[in-house]
Short mmCIF file of C-alpha atoms (C1' of nucleotides) in Angstrom, two decimals:
data_model
loop_
_atom_site.label_atom_id
_atom_site.label_comp_id
_atom_site.label_asym_id
_atom_site.label_seq_id
_atom_site.Cartn_x
_atom_site.Cartn_y
_atom_site.Cartn_z
CA MET A 1320 -35.43 -15.81 36.45
CA PRO A 1321 -33.59 -12.93 37.19
CA ALA A 1322 -32.53 -12.64 33.41
CA ASN A 1323 -35.94 -12.68 32.51
CA ALA A 1324 -37.04 -10.02 34.77
CA MET A 1325 -34.28 -8.01 33.63
CA SER A 1326 -35.21 -8.51 30.23
CA GLY A 1327 -38.58 -7.58 30.94
CA VAL A 1328 -37.49 -4.15 32.45
CA GLY A 1329 -35.23 -3.79 29.42
CA THR A 1330 -37.70 -4.07 27.16
CA MET A 1331 -39.84 -1.53 28.95
CA LYS A 1332 -36.73 0.61 28.99
CA TYR A 1333 -36.32 0.18 25.11
CA SER A 1334 -39.64 1.44 24.60
CA ALA A 1335 -38.97 4.76 26.28
CA ALA A 1336 -35.80 5.66 27.81
CA THR A 1337 -33.68 3.61 25.10
CA GLN A 1338 -35.49 5.17 22.52
CA ARG A 1339 -34.36 8.13 23.50
CA ALA A 1340 -31.02 7.42 24.22
CA LYS A 1341 -30.70 5.95 20.75
CA ASP A 1342 -32.15 9.03 19.08
CA ALA A 1343 -29.51 11.07 20.80
CA ALA A 1344 -26.72 8.76 19.74
CA GLY A 1345 -27.98 9.10 16.11
CA LYS A 1346 -27.93 12.78 16.45
CA HIS A 1347 -24.48 12.81 17.81
CA ARG A 1348 -23.48 10.52 14.79
CA ALA A 1349 -25.10 12.88 12.48
CA GLY A 1350 -22.93 15.75 14.15
CA ALA A 1351 -19.66 14.04 13.70
CA GLN A 1352 -20.28 13.11 10.45
CA GLY A 1353 -21.24 16.86 9.63
CA ALA A 1354 -17.95 17.83 10.85
CA GLN A 1355 -16.01 15.07 9.11
CA GLY A 1356 -17.89 16.21 5.89
CA ALA A 1357 -16.93 20.02 6.55
CA ALA A 1358 -13.18 18.76 7.10
CA ARG A 1359 -13.37 16.92 4.13
CA LYS A 1360 -15.04 19.40 1.97
CA ARG A 1361 -13.22 22.57 2.99
CA ALA A 1362 -11.77 23.45 -0.54
CA ASP A 1363 -15.27 23.38 -1.95
CA ASP A 1364 -16.50 26.83 -2.68
CA PRO A 1365 -20.33 26.52 -2.60
CA LYS A 1366 -19.99 24.52 0.57
CA ALA A 1367 -17.71 26.69 2.17
CA LYS A 1368 -20.34 29.50 1.40
CA LYS A 1369 -22.87 27.55 2.94
CA LYS A 1370 -20.79 27.11 6.08
CA ALA A 1371 -20.63 30.65 6.31
CA GLU A 1372 -24.44 31.07 5.78
CA ASP A 1373 -24.61 28.71 8.53
CA ALA A 1374 -22.20 30.63 10.71
CA VAL A 1375 -24.14 33.63 10.00
CA ALA A 1376 -27.31 31.78 10.71
CA LYS A 1377 -25.87 30.68 14.09
CA ALA A 1378 -24.84 33.77 15.30
CA ARG A 1379 -28.22 34.97 14.41
CA ALA A 1380 -29.71 32.30 16.36
CA ASN A 1381 -27.07 32.96 19.20
CA MET A 1382 -28.63 36.48 19.54
CA LYS A 1383 -32.15 35.12 19.88
CA GLN A 1384 -30.41 32.61 22.67
CA PRO A 1385 -31.31 34.38 25.99
CA ALA A 1386 -35.28 33.50 25.40
CA LYS A 1387 -34.66 30.50 23.42
CA ALA A 1388 -31.76 29.33 25.78
CA LYS A 1389 -34.34 29.64 28.75
CA VAL A 1390 -36.82 27.63 27.14
CA LYS A 1391 -34.44 25.13 26.13
CA ALA A 1392 -32.85 24.93 29.72
CA LYS A 1393 -36.58 24.70 31.16
CA GLU A 1394 -37.02 21.95 28.55
CA LYS A 1395 -34.06 20.13 29.49
CA GLU A 1396 -34.87 20.61 33.62
CA LYS A 1397 -38.22 19.20 32.63
CA GLN A 1398 -36.83 16.28 30.76
CA LEU A 1399 -34.16 15.77 33.35
CA LYS A 1400 -36.70 15.49 36.01
CA MET A 1401 -38.79 13.16 33.93
CA GLU A 1402 -35.51 11.23 33.38
CA LYS A 1403 -35.35 11.20 37.46
CA GLN A 1404 -38.75 10.14 37.69
CA ARG A 1405 -38.59 7.61 35.37
CA GLU A 1406 -35.27 6.31 36.98
CA GLU A 1407 -37.12 6.32 40.09
CA ARG A 1408 -39.79 4.42 38.76
CA GLU A 1409 -37.33 1.94 37.43
CA ARG A 1410 -35.56 1.46 40.32
CA LYS A 1411 -38.70 1.19 42.20
CA ALA A 1412 -39.76 -1.42 39.87
CA LYS A 1413 -36.49 -3.07 39.78
CA ALA A 1414 -36.81 -3.22 43.88
CA ARG A 1415 -40.07 -4.64 43.75
CA GLU A 1416 -39.01 -7.06 41.20
CA GLU A 1417 -36.12 -8.23 43.32
CA LYS A 1418 -38.47 -8.30 46.30
CA ARG A 1419 -40.68 -10.30 44.22
CA GLU A 1420 -37.81 -12.62 43.46
CA GLN A 1421 -36.73 -13.06 46.74
CA LYS A 1422 -40.19 -13.90 48.00
CA ALA A 1423 -40.45 -16.40 45.32
CA ALA A 1424 -37.10 -17.73 46.18
CA GLU A 1425 -38.27 -17.90 49.91
CA ARG A 1426 -41.44 -19.61 48.99
CA GLU A 1427 -39.54 -22.08 46.64
CA ALA A 1428 -37.18 -22.73 49.66
CA ALA A 1429 -39.92 -23.13 52.17
CA LYS A 1430 -41.71 -25.29 49.35
CA LYS A 1431 -38.50 -27.41 49.39
CA LYS A 1432 -38.18 -27.62 52.91
CA LYS A 1433 -41.48 -28.69 53.24
CA ALA A 1434 -40.90 -31.53 50.92
CA ASP A 1435 -37.79 -32.41 52.62
CA GLU A 1436 -39.55 -32.59 55.74
CA ARG A 1437 -42.26 -34.74 54.10
CA ALA A 1438 -39.79 -37.17 52.88
CA GLU A 1439 -37.86 -37.14 56.14
CA ARG A 1440 -41.10 -37.72 57.85
CA LYS A 1441 -41.92 -40.65 55.46
CA ALA A 1442 -38.46 -41.92 55.70
CA GLN A 1443 -38.84 -42.04 59.59
CA LYS A 1444 -42.14 -43.75 59.31
CA GLU A 1445 -40.73 -46.22 57.28
CA ALA A 1446 -38.05 -46.91 59.35
CA GLU A 1447 -40.25 -47.02 62.55
CA LYS A 1448 -42.36 -49.23 60.61
CA ILE A 1449 -39.44 -51.59 59.91
CA SER A 1450 -37.89 -51.31 63.37
CA ARG A 1451 -41.40 -52.27 64.64
CA THR A 1452 -41.61 -55.10 62.28
CA LYS A 1453 -38.34 -56.17 63.32
CA GLU A 1454 -39.28 -55.65 66.83
CA ILE A 1455 -42.40 -58.05 66.29
CA ALA A 1456 -40.48 -60.65 64.69
CA VAL A 1457 -37.78 -60.69 67.19
CA ALA A 1458 -40.47 -60.68 69.86
CA ALA A 1459 -42.27 -63.48 68.25
CA ALA A 1460 -38.96 -65.30 68.53
CA LYS A 1461 -40.34 -67.86 65.87
CA PRO A 1462 -38.79 -69.07 62.50
CA ALA A 1463 -37.92 -66.25 60.04
CA GLY A 1464 -40.84 -65.15 57.87
CA LYS A 1465 -43.41 -65.15 60.78
CA THR A 1466 -44.41 -62.06 62.10
CA SER A 1467 -46.53 -63.43 65.08
CA LYS A 1468 -46.32 -65.90 67.41
CA TYR A 1469 -50.24 -66.42 67.51
CA ARG A 1470 -51.63 -68.77 64.97
CA GLY A 1471 -53.56 -67.56 62.12
CA VAL A 1472 -52.01 -64.28 62.81
CA SER A 1473 -49.82 -62.15 60.61
CA LEU A 1474 -48.77 -58.59 60.18
CA ASP A 1475 -50.06 -56.82 57.11
CA ARG A 1476 -46.90 -54.35 56.28
CA SER A 1477 -49.39 -52.44 54.10
CA SER A 1478 -51.55 -51.43 56.96
CA GLY A 1479 -49.42 -51.91 59.74
CA LYS A 1480 -52.33 -54.08 61.35
CA PHE A 1481 -52.29 -57.82 62.35
CA PHE A 1482 -54.31 -59.70 60.01
CA ALA A 1483 -55.97 -62.92 60.96
CA SER A 1484 -57.31 -65.79 58.54
CA MET A 1485 -57.87 -69.26 58.57
CA ARG A 1486 -58.41 -71.99 56.19
CA ARG A 1487 -61.94 -73.51 55.46
CA ASP A 1488 -61.78 -76.50 53.16
CA GLY A 1489 -58.57 -75.26 51.88
CA ILE A 1490 -59.77 -71.95 51.19
CA LYS A 1491 -58.26 -69.04 53.17
CA VAL A 1492 -60.85 -66.88 55.04
CA ALA A 1493 -60.02 -63.60 56.15
CA LEU A 1494 -61.04 -62.71 59.24
CA GLY A 1495 -60.21 -58.94 59.42
CA ARG A 1496 -57.65 -56.88 60.76
CA PHE A 1497 -56.66 -55.75 64.23
CA ALA A 1498 -54.70 -53.46 65.87
CA THR A 1499 -53.08 -55.99 68.27
CA GLU A 1500 -51.74 -59.18 67.95
CA MET A 1501 -54.19 -60.55 70.57
CA ASP A 1502 -56.99 -59.42 69.14
CA ALA A 1503 -56.35 -61.08 65.78
CA ALA A 1504 -55.27 -64.24 67.60
CA ARG A 1505 -58.60 -64.33 69.50
CA ALA A 1506 -60.59 -63.55 66.30
CA TYR A 1507 -58.60 -66.58 64.97
CA ASP A 1508 -59.50 -68.78 67.91
CA LYS A 1509 -63.30 -67.80 67.83
CA ALA A 1510 -63.58 -68.59 64.05
CA SER A 1511 -61.58 -71.84 64.78
CA ALA A 1512 -63.56 -73.16 67.47
CA GLU A 1513 -66.70 -72.52 65.41
CA ALA A 1514 -65.31 -74.53 62.65
CA GLY A 1515 -64.62 -77.11 65.15
CA LYS A 1516 -61.14 -76.89 65.65
CA VAL A 1517 -60.21 -76.58 69.08
CA LYS A 1518 -56.77 -78.23 69.20
CA THR A 1519 -54.86 -75.23 67.59
CA LEU A 1520 -55.96 -72.33 69.38
CA ASN A 1521 -53.88 -69.58 70.42
CA PHE A 1522 -55.74 -69.20 73.96
CA PRO A 1523 -57.02 -72.84 74.85
CA ASP A 1524 -57.63 -71.63 78.23
CA GLU A 1525 -59.63 -68.97 77.20
CA HIS A 1526 -61.52 -70.97 74.95
CA GLN A 1527 -62.21 -73.34 77.39
CA GLU A 1528 -63.51 -70.74 79.78
CA ALA A 1529 -65.83 -69.47 76.96
CA VAL A 1530 -67.06 -72.91 76.47
CA ARG A 1531 -67.85 -73.51 80.02
CA ALA A 1532 -69.31 -69.93 80.41
CA ALA A 1533 -71.46 -71.05 77.13
CA GLU A 1534 -72.57 -74.06 78.44
CA ALA A 1535 -73.57 -72.76 81.71
CA ASN A 1536 -75.60 -70.23 79.66
CA GLU A 1537 -76.89 -72.44 77.68
CA ALA A 1538 -78.18 -74.87 80.66
CA ARG A 1539 -79.38 -71.67 82.43
CA GLU A 1540 -81.34 -70.80 79.28
CA LYS A 1541 -82.84 -74.42 78.76
CA GLU A 1542 -83.82 -74.26 82.34
CA ALA A 1543 -85.44 -70.97 82.22
CA ALA A 1544 -87.16 -72.34 78.87
CA GLU A 1545 -88.35 -75.59 80.63
CA ALA A 1546 -89.62 -73.45 83.55
CA ALA A 1547 -91.37 -71.20 81.03
CA LYS A 1548 -92.97 -74.28 79.50
CA THR A 1549 -93.93 -75.76 82.65
CA ALA A 1550 -95.56 -72.62 83.40
CA ALA A 1551 -97.08 -72.09 80.16
CA LYS A 1552 -98.52 -75.85 80.63
CA GLU A 1553 -99.38 -75.15 83.92
CA ALA A 1554 -101.44 -72.02 83.20
CA LYS A 1555 -103.01 -73.82 80.17
CA ARG A 1556 -104.10 -76.45 82.31
CA ALA A 1557 -105.38 -74.26 84.97
CA GLN A 1558 -107.35 -72.39 82.11
CA ALA A 1559 -108.86 -75.62 80.65
CA GLU A 1560 -109.76 -76.40 84.42
CA LYS A 1561 -111.40 -73.11 85.11
CA ALA A 1562 -113.10 -73.15 81.63
CA LYS A 1563 -114.15 -76.71 82.47
CA LYS A 1564 -115.60 -75.61 85.73
CA GLU A 1565 -117.03 -72.66 84.40
CA ARG A 1566 -118.87 -74.74 81.76
CA GLN A 1567 -119.92 -77.09 84.35
CA SER A 1568 -121.35 -74.14 86.77
CA ALA A 1569 -122.85 -72.33 83.58
CA LYS A 1570 -124.65 -75.91 82.90
CA ARG A 1571 -125.59 -76.22 86.60
CA GLY A 1572 -127.08 -72.56 86.37
CA LYS A 1573 -128.83 -73.15 83.03
CA ASP A 1574 -130.54 -76.35 84.59
CA LYS A 1575 -131.35 -74.59 87.90
CA SER A 1576 -133.40 -71.84 86.22
CA LYS A 1577 -134.55 -71.77 82.80
CA GLU A 1578 -136.91 -69.15 83.16
CA THR A 1579 -134.39 -66.67 84.58
CA ASP A 1580 -132.58 -67.10 81.54
CA LYS A 1581 -132.61 -63.42 80.69
CA LYS A 1582 -131.41 -62.64 84.41
CA ALA A 1583 -129.16 -65.37 84.40
CA GLY A 1584 -127.61 -64.05 81.06
CA LYS A 1585 -127.40 -60.92 82.79
CA GLU A 1586 -125.76 -62.33 85.95
CA LYS A 1587 -123.74 -64.23 83.89
CA GLU A 1588 -122.72 -61.00 81.95
CA ALA A 1589 -122.32 -59.37 85.34
CA LYS A 1590 -120.89 -62.19 87.66
CA GLY A 1591 -119.61 -64.48 85.05
CA GLU A 1592 -117.54 -62.01 83.30
CA PRO A 1593 -114.95 -61.44 85.96
CA PRO A 1594 -113.95 -64.75 86.30
CA LYS A 1595 -114.13 -65.41 82.82
CA LYS A 1596 -112.06 -62.40 82.26
CA LYS A 1597 -109.66 -63.75 84.63
CA ALA A 1598 -109.40 -66.83 82.90
CA LYS A 1599 -109.07 -65.15 80.01
CA THR A 1600 -106.27 -63.29 81.39
CA ALA A 1601 -104.50 -66.31 82.56
CA ALA A 1602 -105.13 -67.94 79.21
CA SER A 1603 -104.00 -64.81 77.46
CA ALA A 1604 -101.00 -64.69 79.82
CA ALA A 1605 -99.91 -68.37 78.95
CA ALA A 1606 -100.43 -67.75 75.47
CA ALA A 1607 -98.56 -64.74 75.61
CA LYS A 1608 -95.88 -66.47 77.20
CA GLU A 1609 -96.01 -69.22 74.83
CA ALA A 1610 -96.34 -66.78 72.08
CA THR A 1611 -93.27 -65.38 73.51
CA GLU A 1612 -91.31 -68.64 73.58
CA ALA A 1613 -92.53 -69.45 70.18
CA ALA A 1614 -91.33 -66.10 69.05
CA LYS A 1615 -88.14 -66.49 70.78
CA ALA A 1616 -87.41 -69.78 69.06
CA LYS A 1617 -88.41 -68.40 65.77
CA LYS A 1618 -86.36 -65.49 66.46
CA LEU A 1619 -83.26 -67.64 67.35
CA LYS A 1620 -84.15 -69.84 64.20
CA ARG A 1621 -84.79 -66.75 62.06
CA THR A 1622 -81.32 -65.29 63.33
CA GLU A 1623 -79.86 -68.34 62.64
CA GLU A 1624 -81.32 -68.32 59.13
CA GLU A 1625 -80.40 -64.57 58.76
CA LYS A 1626 -77.14 -65.31 59.56
CA MET A 1627 -76.51 -68.06 56.85
CA ALA A 1628 -78.48 -66.21 54.29
CA ALA A 1629 -75.83 -63.24 55.31
CA VAL A 1630 -72.98 -65.69 55.11
CA ALA A 1631 -74.17 -66.90 51.75
CA GLU A 1632 -74.95 -63.54 50.59
CA SER A 1633 -71.59 -62.35 51.39
CA GLU A 1634 -69.92 -65.29 49.85
CA LYS A 1635 -71.89 -64.82 46.54
CA LYS A 1636 -70.89 -61.02 46.82
CA ALA A 1637 -67.42 -61.96 47.63
CA SER A 1638 -66.92 -64.33 44.58
CA ALA A 1639 -68.98 -62.11 42.27
CA GLY A 1640 -67.14 -58.85 43.26
CA ASN A 1641 -63.82 -60.76 43.28
CA ARG A 1642 -64.39 -61.77 39.47
CA SER A 1643 -62.35 -64.80 40.16
CA SER A 1644 -63.16 -68.53 39.23
CA LYS A 1645 -63.16 -71.14 41.88
CA PHE A 1646 -60.99 -72.78 39.50
CA ARG A 1647 -56.87 -72.20 39.21
CA GLY A 1648 -55.85 -70.12 36.26
CA VAL A 1649 -59.28 -68.90 35.45
CA SER A 1650 -60.75 -65.65 35.37
CA TRP A 1651 -63.59 -63.60 34.37
CA ARG A 1652 -63.19 -60.97 31.44
CA LYS A 1653 -65.46 -58.08 31.99
CA ALA A 1654 -65.17 -56.83 28.20
CA SER A 1655 -65.96 -60.08 26.57
CA GLY A 1656 -68.02 -61.34 29.16
CA LYS A 1657 -66.40 -64.85 29.22
CA TRP A 1658 -63.99 -66.73 30.96
CA ALA A 1659 -60.15 -66.69 30.10
CA ALA A 1660 -57.37 -69.24 31.01
CA ARG A 1661 -53.85 -68.86 31.72
CA VAL A 1662 -50.92 -70.85 33.35
CA TYR A 1663 -48.73 -69.16 35.58
CA LYS A 1664 -45.25 -69.25 34.60
CA GLY A 1665 -43.52 -68.20 37.61
CA HIS A 1666 -42.20 -64.67 38.31
CA GLY A 1667 -45.42 -63.07 38.08
CA LYS A 1668 -45.76 -63.95 34.15
CA TYR A 1669 -48.45 -66.18 32.66
CA LYS A 1670 -49.09 -67.94 29.64
CA GLU A 1671 -52.34 -67.01 28.02
CA VAL A 1672 -54.39 -69.67 26.37
CA GLY A 1673 -55.71 -67.24 24.07
CA VAL A 1674 -59.26 -68.58 23.93
CA MET A 1675 -62.21 -67.31 25.72
CA PHE A 1676 -64.89 -69.58 27.33
CA ASP A 1677 -68.46 -69.47 28.07
CA THR A 1678 -68.07 -71.71 31.04
CA GLU A 1679 -65.66 -71.89 34.07
CA ALA A 1680 -65.19 -75.49 33.83
CA GLU A 1681 -64.25 -75.27 30.20
CA ALA A 1682 -61.59 -72.69 30.98
CA ALA A 1683 -60.37 -74.65 33.96
CA SER A 1684 -59.97 -77.55 31.51
CA ALA A 1685 -58.36 -75.42 28.87
CA HIS A 1686 -55.82 -74.33 31.84
CA ASP A 1687 -55.23 -77.99 32.83
CA GLU A 1688 -54.46 -78.83 29.12
CA ALA A 1689 -51.89 -75.94 28.86
CA ALA A 1690 -50.55 -76.47 32.38
CA THR A 1691 -49.66 -80.23 31.38
CA SER A 1692 -48.15 -79.15 28.00
CA LEU A 1693 -45.79 -76.83 30.18
CA TYR A 1694 -45.29 -78.84 32.98
CA GLY A 1695 -46.11 -82.33 32.02
CA ASP A 1696 -46.92 -84.50 35.25
CA LYS A 1697 -45.63 -81.57 37.50
CA ALA A 1698 -48.43 -79.50 36.54
CA ILE A 1699 -50.85 -78.40 39.27
CA LEU A 1700 -54.53 -79.02 37.71
CA ASN A 1701 -57.82 -78.47 38.21
CA PHE A 1702 -59.02 -81.96 37.59
CA GLN A 1703 -57.12 -84.79 38.18
CA SER A 1704 -57.19 -87.49 35.34
CA ASP A 1705 -58.91 -90.24 37.80
CA GLY A 1706 -61.27 -87.41 39.12
CA LYS A 1707 -59.82 -87.77 42.62
CA THR A 1708 -58.80 -84.55 44.58
CA ILE A 1709 -55.18 -84.14 44.89
CA ASN A 1710 -54.44 -85.44 48.16
CA PRO A 1711 -51.75 -88.07 47.51
CA LEU A 1712 -52.13 -91.12 49.22
CA ARG A 1713 -50.49 -91.21 52.45
CA PHE A 1714 -48.91 -94.56 51.73
CA ALA A 1715 -48.61 -94.84 48.06
CA TYR A 1716 -46.77 -98.00 48.59
CA LEU A 1717 -47.61 -99.46 45.45
CA GLN A 1718 -45.62 -96.77 43.44
CA ARG A 1719 -43.11 -98.21 41.69
CA GLU A 1720 -41.25 -94.87 40.98
CA SER A 1721 -39.23 -93.05 43.47
CA THR A 1722 -40.86 -89.39 44.30
CA VAL A 1723 -37.31 -87.86 44.66
CA ARG A 1724 -35.28 -87.02 41.37
CA ASN A 1725 -31.65 -87.93 41.26
CA THR A 1726 -31.48 -91.22 43.08
CA THR A 1727 -29.33 -94.27 42.57
CA THR A 1728 -32.31 -96.67 41.28
CA LYS A 1729 -35.03 -94.57 40.44
CA LEU A 1730 -37.33 -97.09 42.33
CA ARG A 1731 -39.06 -96.14 45.27
CA GLY A 1732 -37.56 -97.43 48.50
CA VAL A 1733 -34.45 -99.03 46.55
CA THR A 1734 -31.08 -97.55 47.13
CA LYS A 1735 -27.88 -99.06 45.61
CA LEU A 1736 -25.08 -99.14 48.04
CA LYS A 1737 -21.73 -97.48 47.26
CA LYS A 1738 -19.59 -100.12 48.82
CA GLY A 1739 -21.30 -102.50 46.18
CA GLY A 1740 -20.95 -106.36 47.27
CA ALA A 1741 -23.35 -109.48 46.47
CA LYS A 1742 -26.37 -107.63 47.72
CA PRO A 1743 -26.01 -104.02 47.05
CA TYR A 1744 -29.76 -103.08 46.62
CA VAL A 1745 -31.19 -102.29 50.07
CA ALA A 1746 -34.88 -101.98 50.48
CA GLN A 1747 -36.24 -99.86 53.24
CA ILE A 1748 -39.65 -98.05 54.25
CA SER A 1749 -40.71 -95.57 56.52
CA PHE A 1750 -43.51 -96.54 58.52
CA ARG A 1751 -45.00 -94.44 61.37
CA SER A 1752 -41.96 -92.04 61.13
CA ARG A 1753 -39.54 -95.00 61.45
CA MET A 1754 -37.32 -96.35 58.88
CA ILE A 1755 -37.94 -100.11 58.42
CA SER A 1756 -35.14 -102.24 56.60
CA ILE A 1757 -36.68 -104.72 54.32
CA GLY A 1758 -33.57 -106.24 53.30
CA SER A 1759 -30.74 -106.45 50.60
CA PHE A 1760 -30.93 -107.75 47.35
CA ALA A 1761 -28.71 -108.58 44.55
CA THR A 1762 -30.77 -106.92 42.08
CA ALA A 1763 -32.96 -103.59 41.97
CA GLU A 1764 -36.06 -105.40 40.98
CA GLU A 1765 -35.97 -107.89 43.71
CA ALA A 1766 -35.37 -105.11 46.04
CA SER A 1767 -38.26 -103.29 44.45
CA LYS A 1768 -40.55 -106.20 44.68
CA ALA A 1769 -39.89 -106.92 48.42
CA TYR A 1770 -40.51 -103.10 48.92
CA THR A 1771 -43.77 -103.52 47.15
CA GLU A 1772 -44.58 -106.44 49.24
CA LYS A 1773 -43.67 -104.88 52.27
CA ALA A 1774 -45.60 -101.85 51.24
CA ALA A 1775 -48.99 -103.78 50.73
CA GLU A 1776 -48.51 -105.42 54.21
CA LEU A 1777 -48.14 -101.91 55.80
CA ARG A 1778 -51.02 -100.69 54.07
CA SER A 1779 -53.37 -103.37 54.87
CA MET A 1780 -52.22 -102.77 58.65
CA GLU A 1781 -52.75 -99.07 57.98
CA GLY A 1782 -55.99 -99.82 56.89
CA ASN A 1783 -57.34 -101.49 60.18
"C1'" DC B 917 -59.62 -50.89 52.87
"C1'" DC B 918 -60.88 -55.65 52.25
"C1'" DA B 919 -61.03 -59.81 50.19
"C1'" DG B 920 -59.31 -63.12 47.55
"C1'" DG B 921 -55.78 -65.06 43.83
"C1'" DA B 922 -50.96 -65.87 43.05
"C1'" DT B 923 -46.32 -66.83 44.79
"C1'" DA B 924 -42.71 -67.30 48.43
"C1'" DT B 925 -41.70 -69.35 52.33
"C1'" DT B 926 -41.53 -72.59 56.14
"C1'" DC B 927 -42.10 -76.67 58.40
"C1'" DG B 928 -42.91 -81.49 58.87
"C1'" DT B 929 -41.97 -85.81 57.06
"C1'" DG B 930 -40.86 -89.54 53.97
"C1'" DT B 931 -36.95 -91.25 51.37
"C1'" DA B 932 -32.16 -91.93 50.07
"C1'" DA B 933 -27.79 -92.56 51.41
"C1'" DT B 934 -24.42 -93.18 54.87
"C1'" DT B 935 -22.43 -94.54 59.31
"C1'" DT B 936 -22.34 -97.22 63.26
"C1'" DA C 1353 -30.12 -104.17 60.55
"C1'" DA C 1354 -30.60 -99.83 63.05
"C1'" DA C 1355 -29.42 -95.38 63.51
"C1'" DT C 1356 -28.53 -91.16 61.89
"C1'" DT C 1357 -27.79 -87.65 58.40
"C1'" DA C 1358 -29.01 -85.19 54.41
"C1'" DC C 1359 -32.14 -83.93 51.05
"C1'" DA C 1360 -36.35 -83.39 48.85
"C1'" DC C 1361 -41.19 -83.10 48.67
"C1'" DG C 1362 -45.56 -81.39 49.26
"C1'" DA C 1363 -48.97 -79.20 52.52
"C1'" DA C 1364 -49.82 -75.20 55.63
"C1'" DT C 1365 -49.14 -70.82 55.85
"C1'" DA C 1366 -47.57 -65.87 55.07
"C1'" DT C 1367 -47.08 -62.19 52.23
"C1'" DC C 1368 -47.56 -59.97 48.21
"C1'" DC C 1369 -50.67 -57.92 44.41
"C1'" DT C 1370 -54.90 -56.44 42.52
"C1'" DG C 1371 -59.82 -55.51 41.62
"C1'" DG C 1372 -63.71 -53.63 43.68
#
DNA sequence: CCAGGATATTCGTGTAATTT
DNA sequence: AAATTACACGAATATCCTGG
C-alpha cells in the first residue's frame, strides 16, 4: 500500500519536478562534455579560436550581466519559490496520503477487531449452547443420546429449542418446537392422549386432571343442553297449547257472532294480536333457542369437519410440499415429472436405479428389486413377498433357521455344547421372557424337531 | 423455520452359550 | 435343568439433513 502511494507520488513528481531535475542533469552533462572536448582539442586551432571568441562573447555578456543577472536572480527566486511551494504541496500530499493510510489501517484494524469479536461471540455462543446441551443431558440423567427426560421430547440443536414429536401408525408426526422442555412434553402428552395413548404420558397426573375437568365440563354442557332442550320442548308445548286454546276461543268467537265478523275480526286484530304476539314471541323464543341449539350442534359438527378438513389439507400439503413418496427410496423428480427410485448404501450414499417411473408404486417395486439385489434377504423393502407388513411374528417358532449368525448349529433354539457327551445338542426356547429347557439330544435334527414341536405347543398356548 | 426422510443410536427382549 | 451371562436383533426413538 505505501509503496503504491509512493509510486503515485513519484509519478506526479516525474511529470513536473523530476523532469526539471533531469533537464538540469542533462545540462550538467552537456557542460562537462564541453569541458572535456575543450581539453581534448586544445591544439585544434579553429577550435581554440572559437574558444577565444566564446570568451569574448562571454565577457561581453558579462558586461551586460547586471540587468540580466537581476532578471535571472528574480527568475531563480521565483523558481525557488515555486519549488518550495511544490515541495510544500508534495509534503502536504504525502501527509494526507499518510493520514489516509493510517485511517485505512485503522479501519482495517477495526474491521478485523469486529470480525474477531464476532468470531469470539460465535464461539462463545457455541460453547454456551454446548454447555447448555451438556447441562440438559446431565440434568436428564438419562441414557446417553437423550436430550430430554421427557418422552417424545428432544432438543433440536439447530434451533436450541425443544422439539416434540410422536409416532402415528409408525409415521413420525412433528408437534412443534417449544422454548421449554415442559411445554414440549405437554404437547406430546396432548397429542398422545388424543391418539388414545395415555399410558406413556409425561404428566399422567395432569392428564388425569384434564380428563376429569373435561368430563365435568362435558357433563355440565350436556346438562345445559338437556335443560335447554327441555325448555325448548316446554316452550313448544306451551305454544301448541296456547295455539290450540286460541283456535278454540277463535272458533267459539266465530260461533258466537257471525254478524260481527268484521268487528270480531277487528277485535281479533286488536285483542287477539297481543296474545298471538305473545305466543309468537314464546314460539319464536323457543324456535330461537332450538335454532341456537341446532346451530351450536351444527357449529360443533362443522368445526369438527373443518378440523378434519384442515388436517387432511395440511397432510396433503405436507405430502405434496415435501415431494416425497410414502414409499421407501422413492422420490419425486420435478424436472422430469416422474418418480425416481434409489437404494440407500450407507454413509449417505445411494445407488440410483436410473430409470424414472410414472407411478410411485412402480418406483417402490424398483427400489425393492434393487435393494434385494444389493442386500438379499436383509433388504428393507416396500412390499413383502407375502404381501404382509414388516411385523415379524412375535413367535416365529416354526422358523427353522436361527436368527442369529455365527451359531453352533444354525438351527433356531439348538445349541451344541462344547463339552460334548452323548447328547451334546440342547434345545431351549424363550417364552414369556423365560428360558425353557426342552431337552438334550444326540443330533441337531432331533433337537430342532423338539424345538419345533415345543414352539408349536407354545404358540397354540399364546393363541388362547 | 417447519416438516418429513434417512440414518444413527438406544433399549428391550430373544437366543445362544456357559455356569451352577 | 435352571440360572446366568453375553450377544444379537429389531423396534423405537433421537438426530441429522434437506427441500419447500
